[in-house]
PDB file of C-alpha atoms in Angstrom:
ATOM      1  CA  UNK A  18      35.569  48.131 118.559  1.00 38.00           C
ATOM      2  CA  UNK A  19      34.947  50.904 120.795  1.00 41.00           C
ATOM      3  CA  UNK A  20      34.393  54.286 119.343  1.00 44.00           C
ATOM      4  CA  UNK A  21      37.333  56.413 120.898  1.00 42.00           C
ATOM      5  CA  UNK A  22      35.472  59.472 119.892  1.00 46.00           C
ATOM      6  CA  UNK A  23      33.359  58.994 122.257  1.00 46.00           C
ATOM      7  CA  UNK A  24      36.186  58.584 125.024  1.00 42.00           C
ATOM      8  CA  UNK A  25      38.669  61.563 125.930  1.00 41.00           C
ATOM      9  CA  UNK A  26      42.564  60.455 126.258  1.00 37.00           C
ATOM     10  CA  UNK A  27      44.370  60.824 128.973  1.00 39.00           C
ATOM     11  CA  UNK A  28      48.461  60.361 129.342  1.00 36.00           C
ATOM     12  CA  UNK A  29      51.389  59.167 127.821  1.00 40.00           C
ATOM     13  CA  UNK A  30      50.370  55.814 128.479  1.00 43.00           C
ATOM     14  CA  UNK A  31      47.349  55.760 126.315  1.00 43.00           C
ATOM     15  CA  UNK A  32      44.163  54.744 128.984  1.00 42.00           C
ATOM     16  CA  UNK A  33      41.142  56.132 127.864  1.00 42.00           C
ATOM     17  CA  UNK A  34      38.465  57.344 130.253  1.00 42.00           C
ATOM     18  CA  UNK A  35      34.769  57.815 129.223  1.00 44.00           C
ATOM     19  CA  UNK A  36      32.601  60.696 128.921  1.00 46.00           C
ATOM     20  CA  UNK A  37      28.982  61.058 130.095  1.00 46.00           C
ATOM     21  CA  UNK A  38      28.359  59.546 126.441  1.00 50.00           C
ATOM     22  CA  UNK A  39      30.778  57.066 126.809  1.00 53.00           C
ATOM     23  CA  UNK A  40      29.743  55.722 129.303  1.00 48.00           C
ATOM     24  CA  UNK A  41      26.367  55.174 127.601  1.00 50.00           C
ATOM     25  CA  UNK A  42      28.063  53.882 124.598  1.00 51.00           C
ATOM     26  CA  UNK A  43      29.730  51.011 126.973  1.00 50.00           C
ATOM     27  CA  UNK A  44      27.053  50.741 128.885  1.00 50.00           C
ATOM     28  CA  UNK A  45      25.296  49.677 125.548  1.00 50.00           C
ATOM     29  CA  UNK A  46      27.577  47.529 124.188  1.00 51.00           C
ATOM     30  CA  UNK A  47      28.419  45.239 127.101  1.00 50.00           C
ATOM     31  CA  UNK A  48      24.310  44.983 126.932  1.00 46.00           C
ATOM     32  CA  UNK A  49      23.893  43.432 123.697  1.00 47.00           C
ATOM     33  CA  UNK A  50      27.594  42.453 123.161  1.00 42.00           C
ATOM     34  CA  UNK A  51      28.413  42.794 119.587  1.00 47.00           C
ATOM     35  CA  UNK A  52      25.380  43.138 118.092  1.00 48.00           C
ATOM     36  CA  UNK A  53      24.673  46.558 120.184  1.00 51.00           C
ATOM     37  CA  UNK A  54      22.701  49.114 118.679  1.00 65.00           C
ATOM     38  CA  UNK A  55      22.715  52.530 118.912  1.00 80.00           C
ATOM     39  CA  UNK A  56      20.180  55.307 118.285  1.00 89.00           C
ATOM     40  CA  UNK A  57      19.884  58.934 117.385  1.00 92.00           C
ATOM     41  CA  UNK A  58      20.735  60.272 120.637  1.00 91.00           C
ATOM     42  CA  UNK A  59      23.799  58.166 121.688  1.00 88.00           C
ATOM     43  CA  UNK A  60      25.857  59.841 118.595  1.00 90.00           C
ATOM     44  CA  UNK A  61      24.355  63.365 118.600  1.00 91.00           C
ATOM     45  CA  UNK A  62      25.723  66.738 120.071  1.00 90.00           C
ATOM     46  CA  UNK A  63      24.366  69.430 122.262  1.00 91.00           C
ATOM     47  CA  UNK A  64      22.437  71.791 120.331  1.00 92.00           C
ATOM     48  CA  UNK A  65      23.799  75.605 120.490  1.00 92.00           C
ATOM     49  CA  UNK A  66      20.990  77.772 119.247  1.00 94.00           C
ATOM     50  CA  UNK A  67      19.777  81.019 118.868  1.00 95.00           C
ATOM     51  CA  UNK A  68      16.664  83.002 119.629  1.00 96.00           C
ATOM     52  CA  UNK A  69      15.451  84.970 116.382  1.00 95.00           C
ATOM     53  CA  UNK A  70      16.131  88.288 116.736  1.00 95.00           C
ATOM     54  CA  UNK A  71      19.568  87.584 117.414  1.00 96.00           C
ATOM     55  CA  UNK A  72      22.097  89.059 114.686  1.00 95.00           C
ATOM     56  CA  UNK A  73      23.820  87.285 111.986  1.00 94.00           C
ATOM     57  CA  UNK A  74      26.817  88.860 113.729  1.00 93.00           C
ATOM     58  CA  UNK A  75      25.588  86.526 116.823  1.00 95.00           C
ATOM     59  CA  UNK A  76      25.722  83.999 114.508  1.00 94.00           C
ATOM     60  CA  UNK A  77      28.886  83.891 112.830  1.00 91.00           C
ATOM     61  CA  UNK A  78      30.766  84.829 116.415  1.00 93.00           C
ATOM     62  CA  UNK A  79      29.092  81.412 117.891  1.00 93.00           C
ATOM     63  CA  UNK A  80      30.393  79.867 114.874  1.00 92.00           C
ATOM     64  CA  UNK A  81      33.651  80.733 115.300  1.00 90.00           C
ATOM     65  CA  UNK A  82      33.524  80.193 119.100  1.00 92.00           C
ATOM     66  CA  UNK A  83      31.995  76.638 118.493  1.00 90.00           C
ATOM     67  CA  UNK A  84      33.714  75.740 115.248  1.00 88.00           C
ATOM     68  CA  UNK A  85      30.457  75.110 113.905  1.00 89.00           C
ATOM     69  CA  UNK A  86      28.909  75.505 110.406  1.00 89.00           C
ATOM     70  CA  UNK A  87      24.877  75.490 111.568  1.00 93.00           C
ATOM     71  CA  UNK A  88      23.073  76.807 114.249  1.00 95.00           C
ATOM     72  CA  UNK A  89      19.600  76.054 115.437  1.00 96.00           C
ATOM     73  CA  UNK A  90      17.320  79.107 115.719  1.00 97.00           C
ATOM     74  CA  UNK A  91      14.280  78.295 118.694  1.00 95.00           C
ATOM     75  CA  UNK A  92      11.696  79.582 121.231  1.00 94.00           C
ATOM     76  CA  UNK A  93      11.324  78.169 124.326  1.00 93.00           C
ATOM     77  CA  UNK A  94      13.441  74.752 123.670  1.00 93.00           C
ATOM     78  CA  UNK A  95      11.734  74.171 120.952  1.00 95.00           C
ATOM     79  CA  UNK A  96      13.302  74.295 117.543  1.00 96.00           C
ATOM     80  CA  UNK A  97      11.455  76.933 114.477  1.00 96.00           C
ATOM     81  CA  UNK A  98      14.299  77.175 112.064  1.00 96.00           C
ATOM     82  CA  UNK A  99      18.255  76.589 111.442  1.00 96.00           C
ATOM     83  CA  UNK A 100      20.558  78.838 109.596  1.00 95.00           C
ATOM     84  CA  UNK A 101      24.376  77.338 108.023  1.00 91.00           C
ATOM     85  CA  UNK A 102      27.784  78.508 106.912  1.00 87.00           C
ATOM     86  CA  UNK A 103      25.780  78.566 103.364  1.00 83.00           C
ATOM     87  CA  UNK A 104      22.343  80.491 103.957  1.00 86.00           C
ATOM     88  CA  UNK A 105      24.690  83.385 105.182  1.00 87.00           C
ATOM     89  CA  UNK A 106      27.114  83.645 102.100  1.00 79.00           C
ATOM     90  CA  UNK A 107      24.006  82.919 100.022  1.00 79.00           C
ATOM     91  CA  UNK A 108      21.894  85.865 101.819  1.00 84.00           C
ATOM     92  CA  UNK A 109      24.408  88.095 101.668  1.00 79.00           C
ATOM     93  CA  UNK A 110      26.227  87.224  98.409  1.00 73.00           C
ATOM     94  CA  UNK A 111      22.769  87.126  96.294  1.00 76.00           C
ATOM     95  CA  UNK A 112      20.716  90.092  97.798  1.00 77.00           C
ATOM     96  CA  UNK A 113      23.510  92.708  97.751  1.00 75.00           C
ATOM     97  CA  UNK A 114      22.387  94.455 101.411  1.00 78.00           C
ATOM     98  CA  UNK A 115      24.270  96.859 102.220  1.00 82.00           C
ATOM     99  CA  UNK A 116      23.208  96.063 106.384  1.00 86.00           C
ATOM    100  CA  UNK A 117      25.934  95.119 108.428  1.00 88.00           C
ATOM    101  CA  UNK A 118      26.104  91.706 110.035  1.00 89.00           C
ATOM    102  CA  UNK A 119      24.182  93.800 113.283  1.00 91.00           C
ATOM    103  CA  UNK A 120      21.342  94.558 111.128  1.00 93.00           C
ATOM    104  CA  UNK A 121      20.406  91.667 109.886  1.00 93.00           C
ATOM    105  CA  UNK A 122      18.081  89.422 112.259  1.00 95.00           C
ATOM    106  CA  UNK A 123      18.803  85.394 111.905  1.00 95.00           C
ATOM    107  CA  UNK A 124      15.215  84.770 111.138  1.00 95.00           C
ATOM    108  CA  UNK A 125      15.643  86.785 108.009  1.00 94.00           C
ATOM    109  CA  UNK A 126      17.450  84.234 106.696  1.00 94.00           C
ATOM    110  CA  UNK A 127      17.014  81.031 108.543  1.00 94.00           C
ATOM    111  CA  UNK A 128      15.094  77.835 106.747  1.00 93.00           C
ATOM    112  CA  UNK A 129      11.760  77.165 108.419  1.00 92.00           C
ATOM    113  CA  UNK A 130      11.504  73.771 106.761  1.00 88.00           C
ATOM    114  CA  UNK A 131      13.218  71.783 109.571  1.00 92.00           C
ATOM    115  CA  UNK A 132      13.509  68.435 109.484  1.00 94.00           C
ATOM    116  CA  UNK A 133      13.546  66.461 112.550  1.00 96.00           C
ATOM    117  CA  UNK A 134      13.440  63.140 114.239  1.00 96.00           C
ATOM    118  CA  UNK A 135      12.768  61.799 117.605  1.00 97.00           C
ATOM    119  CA  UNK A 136      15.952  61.031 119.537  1.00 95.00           C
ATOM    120  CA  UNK A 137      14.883  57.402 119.379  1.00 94.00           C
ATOM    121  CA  UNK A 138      14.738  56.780 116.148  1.00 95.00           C
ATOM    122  CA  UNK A 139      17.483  53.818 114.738  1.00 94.00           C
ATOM    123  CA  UNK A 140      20.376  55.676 113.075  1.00 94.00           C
ATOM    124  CA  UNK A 141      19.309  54.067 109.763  1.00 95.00           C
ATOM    125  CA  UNK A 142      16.224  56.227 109.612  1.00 96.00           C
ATOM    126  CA  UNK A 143      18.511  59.507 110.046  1.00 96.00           C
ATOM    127  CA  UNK A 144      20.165  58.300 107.580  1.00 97.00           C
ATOM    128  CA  UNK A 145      17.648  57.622 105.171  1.00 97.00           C
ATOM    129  CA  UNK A 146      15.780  61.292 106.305  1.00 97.00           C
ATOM    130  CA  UNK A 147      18.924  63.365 105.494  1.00 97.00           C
ATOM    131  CA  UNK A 148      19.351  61.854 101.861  1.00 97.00           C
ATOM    132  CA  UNK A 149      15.442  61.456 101.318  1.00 96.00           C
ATOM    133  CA  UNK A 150      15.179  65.272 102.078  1.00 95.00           C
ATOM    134  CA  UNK A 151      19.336  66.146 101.142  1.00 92.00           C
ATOM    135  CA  UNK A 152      19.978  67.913 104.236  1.00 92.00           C
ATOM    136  CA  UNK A 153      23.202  67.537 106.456  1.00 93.00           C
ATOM    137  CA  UNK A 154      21.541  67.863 109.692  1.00 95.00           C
ATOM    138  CA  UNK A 155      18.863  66.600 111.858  1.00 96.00           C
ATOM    139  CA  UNK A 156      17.596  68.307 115.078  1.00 97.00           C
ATOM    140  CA  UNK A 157      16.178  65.601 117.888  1.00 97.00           C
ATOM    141  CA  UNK A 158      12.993  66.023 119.667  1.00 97.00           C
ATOM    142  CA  UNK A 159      11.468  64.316 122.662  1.00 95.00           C
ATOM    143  CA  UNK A 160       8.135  63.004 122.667  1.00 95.00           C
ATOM    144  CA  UNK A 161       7.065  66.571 123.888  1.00 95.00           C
ATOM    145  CA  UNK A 162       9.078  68.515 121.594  1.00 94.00           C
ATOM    146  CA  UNK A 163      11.501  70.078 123.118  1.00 96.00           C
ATOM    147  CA  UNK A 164      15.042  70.012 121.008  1.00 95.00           C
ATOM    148  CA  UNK A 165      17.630  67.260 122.538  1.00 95.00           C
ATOM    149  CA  UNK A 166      20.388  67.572 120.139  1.00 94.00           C
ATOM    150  CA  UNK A 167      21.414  67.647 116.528  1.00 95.00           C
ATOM    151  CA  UNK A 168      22.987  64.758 114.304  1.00 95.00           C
ATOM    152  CA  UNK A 169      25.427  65.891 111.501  1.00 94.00           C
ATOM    153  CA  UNK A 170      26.687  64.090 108.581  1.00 94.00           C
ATOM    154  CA  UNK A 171      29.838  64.037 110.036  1.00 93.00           C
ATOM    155  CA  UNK A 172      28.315  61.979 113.264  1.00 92.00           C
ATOM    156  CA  UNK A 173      27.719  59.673 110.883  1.00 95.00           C
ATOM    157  CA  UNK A 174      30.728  59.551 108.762  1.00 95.00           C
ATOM    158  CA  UNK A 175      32.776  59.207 112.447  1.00 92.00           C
ATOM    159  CA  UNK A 176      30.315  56.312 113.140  1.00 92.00           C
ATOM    160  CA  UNK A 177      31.004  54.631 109.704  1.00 94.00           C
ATOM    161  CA  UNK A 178      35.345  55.519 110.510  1.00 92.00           C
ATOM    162  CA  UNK A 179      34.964  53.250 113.404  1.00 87.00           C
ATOM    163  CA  UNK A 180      32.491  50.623 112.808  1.00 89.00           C
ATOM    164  CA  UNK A 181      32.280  49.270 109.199  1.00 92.00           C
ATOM    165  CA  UNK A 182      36.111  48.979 108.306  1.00 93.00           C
ATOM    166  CA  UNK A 183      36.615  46.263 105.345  1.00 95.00           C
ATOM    167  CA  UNK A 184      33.027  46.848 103.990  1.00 96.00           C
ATOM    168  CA  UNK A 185      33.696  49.213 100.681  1.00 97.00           C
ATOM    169  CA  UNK A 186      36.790  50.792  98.781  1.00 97.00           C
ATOM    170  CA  UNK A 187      36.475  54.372  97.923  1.00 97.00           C
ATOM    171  CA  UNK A 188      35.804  53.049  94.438  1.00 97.00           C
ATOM    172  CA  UNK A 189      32.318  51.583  95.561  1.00 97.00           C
ATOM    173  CA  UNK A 190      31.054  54.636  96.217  1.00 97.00           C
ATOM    174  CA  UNK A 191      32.838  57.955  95.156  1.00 95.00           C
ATOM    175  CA  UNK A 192      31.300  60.536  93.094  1.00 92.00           C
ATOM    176  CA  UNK A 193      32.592  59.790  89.203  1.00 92.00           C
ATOM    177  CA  UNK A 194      31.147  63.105  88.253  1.00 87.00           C
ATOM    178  CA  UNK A 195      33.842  65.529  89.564  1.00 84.00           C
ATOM    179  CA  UNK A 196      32.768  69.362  89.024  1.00 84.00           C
ATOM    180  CA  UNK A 197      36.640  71.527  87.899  1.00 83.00           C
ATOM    181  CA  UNK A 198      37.111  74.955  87.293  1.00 84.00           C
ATOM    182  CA  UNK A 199      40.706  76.156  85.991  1.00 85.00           C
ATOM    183  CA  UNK A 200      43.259  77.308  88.438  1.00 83.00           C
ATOM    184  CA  UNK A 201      42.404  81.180  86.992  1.00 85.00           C
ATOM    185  CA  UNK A 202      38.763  81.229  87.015  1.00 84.00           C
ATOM    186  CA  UNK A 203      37.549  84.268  88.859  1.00 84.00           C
ATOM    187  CA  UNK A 204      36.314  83.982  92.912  1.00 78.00           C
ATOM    188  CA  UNK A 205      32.897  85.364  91.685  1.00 77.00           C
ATOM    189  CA  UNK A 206      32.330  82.329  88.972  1.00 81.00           C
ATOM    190  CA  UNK A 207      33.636  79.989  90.847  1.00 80.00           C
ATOM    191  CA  UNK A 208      30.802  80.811  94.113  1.00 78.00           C
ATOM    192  CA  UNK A 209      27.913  80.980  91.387  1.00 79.00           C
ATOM    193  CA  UNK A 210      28.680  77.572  89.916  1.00 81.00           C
ATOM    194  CA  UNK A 211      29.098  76.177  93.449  1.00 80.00           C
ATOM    195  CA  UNK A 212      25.349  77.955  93.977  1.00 76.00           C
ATOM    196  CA  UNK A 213      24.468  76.617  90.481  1.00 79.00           C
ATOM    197  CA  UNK A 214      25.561  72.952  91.327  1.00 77.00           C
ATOM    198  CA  UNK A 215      24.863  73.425  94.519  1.00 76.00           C
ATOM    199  CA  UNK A 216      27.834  72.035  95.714  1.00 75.00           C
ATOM    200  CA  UNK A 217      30.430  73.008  98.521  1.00 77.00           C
ATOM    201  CA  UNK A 218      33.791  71.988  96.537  1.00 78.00           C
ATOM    202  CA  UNK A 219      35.366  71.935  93.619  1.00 79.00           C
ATOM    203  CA  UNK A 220      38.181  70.748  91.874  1.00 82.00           C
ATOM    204  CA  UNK A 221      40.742  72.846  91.000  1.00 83.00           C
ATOM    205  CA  UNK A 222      42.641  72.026  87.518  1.00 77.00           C
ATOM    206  CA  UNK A 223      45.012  73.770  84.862  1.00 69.00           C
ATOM    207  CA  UNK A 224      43.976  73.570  81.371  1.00 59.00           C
ATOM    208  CA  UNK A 225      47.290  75.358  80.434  1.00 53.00           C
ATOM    209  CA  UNK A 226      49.572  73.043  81.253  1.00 47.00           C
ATOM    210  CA  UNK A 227      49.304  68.797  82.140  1.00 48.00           C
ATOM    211  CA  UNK A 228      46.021  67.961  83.411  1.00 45.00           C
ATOM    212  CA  UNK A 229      47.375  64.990  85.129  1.00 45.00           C
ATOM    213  CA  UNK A 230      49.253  66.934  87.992  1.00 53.00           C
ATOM    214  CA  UNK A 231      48.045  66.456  91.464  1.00 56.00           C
ATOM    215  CA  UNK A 232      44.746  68.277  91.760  1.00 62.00           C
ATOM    216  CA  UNK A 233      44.211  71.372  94.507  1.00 65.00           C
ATOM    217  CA  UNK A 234      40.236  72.098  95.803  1.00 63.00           C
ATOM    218  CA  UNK A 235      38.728  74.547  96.597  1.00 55.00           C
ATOM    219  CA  UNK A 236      35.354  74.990  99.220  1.00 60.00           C
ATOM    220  CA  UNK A 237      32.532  77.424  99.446  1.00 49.00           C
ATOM    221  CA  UNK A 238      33.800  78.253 102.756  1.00 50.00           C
ATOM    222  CA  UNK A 239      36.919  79.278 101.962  1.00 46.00           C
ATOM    223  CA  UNK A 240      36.525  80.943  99.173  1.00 45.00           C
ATOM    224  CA  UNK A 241      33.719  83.364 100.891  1.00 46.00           C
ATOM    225  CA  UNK A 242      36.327  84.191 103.510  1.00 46.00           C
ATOM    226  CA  UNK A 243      37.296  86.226 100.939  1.00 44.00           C
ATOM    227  CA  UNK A 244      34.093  88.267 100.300  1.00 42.00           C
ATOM    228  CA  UNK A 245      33.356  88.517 104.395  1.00 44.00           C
ATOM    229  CA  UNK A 246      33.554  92.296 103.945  1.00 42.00           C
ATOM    230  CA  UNK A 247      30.877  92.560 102.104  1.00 39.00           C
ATOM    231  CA  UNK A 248      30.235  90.403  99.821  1.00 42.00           C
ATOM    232  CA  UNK A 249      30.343  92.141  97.148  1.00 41.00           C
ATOM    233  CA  UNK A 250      32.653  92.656  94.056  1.00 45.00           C
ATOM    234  CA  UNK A 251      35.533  95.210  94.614  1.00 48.00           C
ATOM    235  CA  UNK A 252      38.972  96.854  93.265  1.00 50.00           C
ATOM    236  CA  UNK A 253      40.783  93.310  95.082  1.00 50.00           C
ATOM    237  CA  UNK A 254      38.032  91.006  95.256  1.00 56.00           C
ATOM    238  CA  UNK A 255      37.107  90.826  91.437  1.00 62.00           C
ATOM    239  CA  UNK A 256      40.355  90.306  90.801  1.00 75.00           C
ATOM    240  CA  UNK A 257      40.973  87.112  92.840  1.00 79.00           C
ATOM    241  CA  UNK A 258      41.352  83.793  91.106  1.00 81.00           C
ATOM    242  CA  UNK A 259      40.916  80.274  92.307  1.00 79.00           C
ATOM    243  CA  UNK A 260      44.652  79.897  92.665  1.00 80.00           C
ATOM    244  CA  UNK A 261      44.341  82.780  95.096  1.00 79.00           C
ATOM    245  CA  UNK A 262      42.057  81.100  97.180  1.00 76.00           C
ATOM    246  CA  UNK A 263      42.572  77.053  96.902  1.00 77.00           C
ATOM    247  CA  UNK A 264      44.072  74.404  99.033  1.00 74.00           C
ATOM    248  CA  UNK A 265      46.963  73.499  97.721  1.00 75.00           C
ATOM    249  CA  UNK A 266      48.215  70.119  97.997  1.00 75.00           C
ATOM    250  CA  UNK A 267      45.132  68.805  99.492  1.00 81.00           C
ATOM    251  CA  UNK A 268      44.653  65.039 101.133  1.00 88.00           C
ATOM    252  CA  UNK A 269      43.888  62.526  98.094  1.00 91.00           C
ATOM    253  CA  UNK A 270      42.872  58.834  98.658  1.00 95.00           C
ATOM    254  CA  UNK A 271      43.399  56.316  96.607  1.00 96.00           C
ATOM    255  CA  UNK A 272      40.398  54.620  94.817  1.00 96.00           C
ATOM    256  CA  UNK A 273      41.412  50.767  96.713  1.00 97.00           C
ATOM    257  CA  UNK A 274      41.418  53.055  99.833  1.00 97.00           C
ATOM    258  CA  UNK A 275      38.942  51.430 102.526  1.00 97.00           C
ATOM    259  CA  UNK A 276      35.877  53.928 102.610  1.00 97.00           C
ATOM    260  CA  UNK A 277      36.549  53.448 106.458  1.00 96.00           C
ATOM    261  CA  UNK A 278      39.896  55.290 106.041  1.00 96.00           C
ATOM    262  CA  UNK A 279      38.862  58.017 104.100  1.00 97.00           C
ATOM    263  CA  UNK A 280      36.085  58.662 106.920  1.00 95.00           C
ATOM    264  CA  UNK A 281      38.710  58.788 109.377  1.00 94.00           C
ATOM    265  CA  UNK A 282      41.113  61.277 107.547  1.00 95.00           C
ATOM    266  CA  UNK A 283      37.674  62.965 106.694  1.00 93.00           C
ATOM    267  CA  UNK A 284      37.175  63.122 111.040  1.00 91.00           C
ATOM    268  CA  UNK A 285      40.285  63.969 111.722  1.00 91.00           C
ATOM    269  CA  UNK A 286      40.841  66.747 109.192  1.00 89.00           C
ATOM    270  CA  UNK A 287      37.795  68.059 109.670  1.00 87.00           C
ATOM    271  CA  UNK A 288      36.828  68.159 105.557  1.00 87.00           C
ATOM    272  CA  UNK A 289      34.035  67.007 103.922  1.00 88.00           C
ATOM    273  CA  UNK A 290      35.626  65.469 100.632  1.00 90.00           C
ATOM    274  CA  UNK A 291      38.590  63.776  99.690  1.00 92.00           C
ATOM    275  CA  UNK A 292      39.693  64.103  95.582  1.00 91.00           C
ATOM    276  CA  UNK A 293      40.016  59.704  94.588  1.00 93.00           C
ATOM    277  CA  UNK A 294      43.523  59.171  92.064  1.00 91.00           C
ATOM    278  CA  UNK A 295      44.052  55.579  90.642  1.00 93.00           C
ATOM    279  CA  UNK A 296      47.463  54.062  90.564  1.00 93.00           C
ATOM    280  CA  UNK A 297      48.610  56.509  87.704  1.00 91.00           C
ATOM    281  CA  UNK A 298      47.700  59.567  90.450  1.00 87.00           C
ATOM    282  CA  UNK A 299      44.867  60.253  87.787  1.00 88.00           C
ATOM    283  CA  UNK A 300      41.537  62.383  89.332  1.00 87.00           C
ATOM    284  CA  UNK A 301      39.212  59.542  88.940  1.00 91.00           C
ATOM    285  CA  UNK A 302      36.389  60.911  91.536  1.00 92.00           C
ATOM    286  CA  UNK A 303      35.890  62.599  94.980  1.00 93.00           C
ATOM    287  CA  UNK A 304      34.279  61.234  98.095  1.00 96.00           C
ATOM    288  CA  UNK A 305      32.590  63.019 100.149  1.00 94.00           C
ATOM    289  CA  UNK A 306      30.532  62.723 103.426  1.00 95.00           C
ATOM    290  CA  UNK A 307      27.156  62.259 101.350  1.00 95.00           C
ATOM    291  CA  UNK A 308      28.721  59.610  99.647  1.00 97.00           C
ATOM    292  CA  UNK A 309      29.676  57.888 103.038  1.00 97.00           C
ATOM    293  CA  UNK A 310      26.332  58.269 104.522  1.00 98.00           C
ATOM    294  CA  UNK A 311      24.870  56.909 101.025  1.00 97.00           C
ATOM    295  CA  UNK A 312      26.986  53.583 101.961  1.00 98.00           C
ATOM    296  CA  UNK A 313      26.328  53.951 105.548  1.00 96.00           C
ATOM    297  CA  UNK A 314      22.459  54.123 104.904  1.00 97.00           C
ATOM    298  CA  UNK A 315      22.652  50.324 102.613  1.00 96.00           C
ATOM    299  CA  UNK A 316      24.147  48.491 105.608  1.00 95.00           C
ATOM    300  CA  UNK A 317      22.273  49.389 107.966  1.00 94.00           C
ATOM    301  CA  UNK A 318      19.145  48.626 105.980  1.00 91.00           C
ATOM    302  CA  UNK A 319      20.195  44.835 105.083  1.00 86.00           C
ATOM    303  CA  UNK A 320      21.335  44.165 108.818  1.00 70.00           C
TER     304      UNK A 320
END
C-alpha cells in the first residue's frame, strides 16, 4: 500500500503525484517489492530550529506559523537542545516570572539531554529509543553531525495508519488506566495533576450526575491557552473549570476498532488520544500515540 502521506493530491479525479519524498518512498518499494524497508530519514521532517538566544516569543510565533509543538534549538547545524509546547507552560506556569515572552531566552528553558539517532538507523530502533528514554521526538544526525531532520511520534503513528491494518484492535493495546477529573475541577488542579502524572490529557467526567454519559477530554494544550497571559492565577482565570475549557463531544473509538483506524483518525485530526467505549458506550480506556508506537515497536522487532 502506498503511503499517500507521502504523495500530495491533485484534482477531482483523484491522481496522486509524488513529492521529493515520495519519490524516494517509490523508489524504495519497487526495489525490494513488498518487503521494502524504510529508515529514519525516509519518514522524518525538516527540522525548524532556533539559535539560543532567540526569545520564547520566537518560539511560540514559529509554532504557530509551523503548527508545531517542538522546536530544535542549535549552533552551526548542529543540534544542543529542544524546547516543546510543555517546557514553556511548565517554565512559565511553575517559576512565576514575571518576564515577558521577549525576555526570556530559549536556552533558559530548553532540555540539553537530546536524544538522537543517525538518519540510518531502521525505524524499529527509533522506536525502541523514544520509549526506552519516553521522549516523543528524535533529531537525525549524519555521520558528521550535522542535524538532518526530526522523527515524531506522530511519523510513526501515520506509518502504523498505513502499513499494519488488521494487526491489533484498540483493545490490544489501549491504556486501561484512564486518569478523570470532574467536569468542575478548577483549570489550576487540573494542569498540576497533568504535571503530577505527567500526562497531556485527561478525561473529563461528572460525578453529579450518570457516569456513563459520553465522556469530554481535556489536553494540556488547551487548557494553558487559557493561562497564555501570564500564567498565573487571576480574578477570571482561578475561576475557570474544566467544563470551561474541554472538548466537548470528542472522537471515541470503539475497543474492536482496528488500532490502524484509530491512527488514522489520530493523523487526520491531528490528536494524540482517542477515549476507547465498549458496546454499552462505557469509558473502558484511551489510546494514545505512545500506545501505538508501543505496538508499532513489537512488530517490527519479530519481522
Amino acid at each position: 500500500m502506498v503511503n499517500r502521506g507521502l504523495l500530495q493530491y491533485f484534482g477531482p479525479s483523484g491522481e496522486y503525484i509524488a513529492t521529493a519524498k515520495g519519490n524516494l518512498y517509490l523508489k524504495k518499494k519497487s526495489i525490494h517489492y513488498d518487503n521494502f524497508l524504510l529508515d529514519a530519514y525516509d519518514i522524518s521532517r525538516e527540522i525548524i530550529s532556533l539559535k539560543p538566544d532567540n526569545t520564547l516569543l520566537d518560539a511560540r510565533n514559529f509554532m504557530i506559523r509551523y503548527n508545531i509543538s517542538r522546536i530544535v534549538v542549535s549552533k552551526d547545524q548542529r543540534p544542543i537542545g529542544i524546547v516543546t509546547e510543555k517546557d514553556i507552560s511548565k517554565y512559565l506556569y511553575d517559576s512565576f516570572t514575571e518576564k515577558k515572552l521577549y525576555e526570556i531566552m530559549v536556552k533558559e528553558v530548553m532540555k540539553k539531554n537530546l536524544v538522537t539517532i543517525n538518519q540510518n538507523s531502521e525505524i524499529k530502533n527509533c522506536t525502541t529509543l523514544m520509549l526506552k528514554n519516553n521522549i516523543s521526538s528524535l533529531v537525525l544526525l549524519d555521520d558528521e553531525g550535522i542535524q538532518k531532520g526530526i522523527i515524531t511520534k506522530s511519523d510513526l503513528v501515520e506509518l502504523y495508519a498505513y502499513h499494519f491494518m488488521n494487526k491489533y484492535i484498540s483493545k490490544d493495546w489501549m491504556t486501561k488506566k484512564v486518569h478523570t477529573v470532574d467536569l468542575y475541577e478548577n483549570i489550576h488542579i487540573i494542569l498540576l495533576l497533568m504535571n503530577i502524572h505527567k500526562i497531556s490529557r485527561l478525561i473529563v467526567v461528572s460525578f453529579m450526575f450518570r457516569r456513563d454519559k459520553s465522556p469530554s477530554i481535556l489536553s494540556k494544550k488547551v487548557s494553558s491557552k487559557y493561562l497564555e497571559q501570564r500564567y498565573l492565577p487571576t480574578r477570571v482565570t482561578s475561576m475557570l473549570v474544566a467544563k470551561d475549557v474541554m472538548i466537548k463531544e470528542p472522537i471515541t473509538v470503539s475497543d474492536k476498532t482496528d488500532l490502524a483506524d484509530a491512527a488514522k483518525i489520530m493523523t487526520r485530526n491531528g490528536i494524540s488520544g482517542l477515549p476507547v467505549v465498549n458496546s454499552n458506550n462505557k469509558l473502558v480506556g484511551i489510546v494514545t500515540k505512545t500506545d501505538i508506537v508501543k505496538a508499532l515497536d513489537k512488530i517490527l522487532h519479530v519481522r
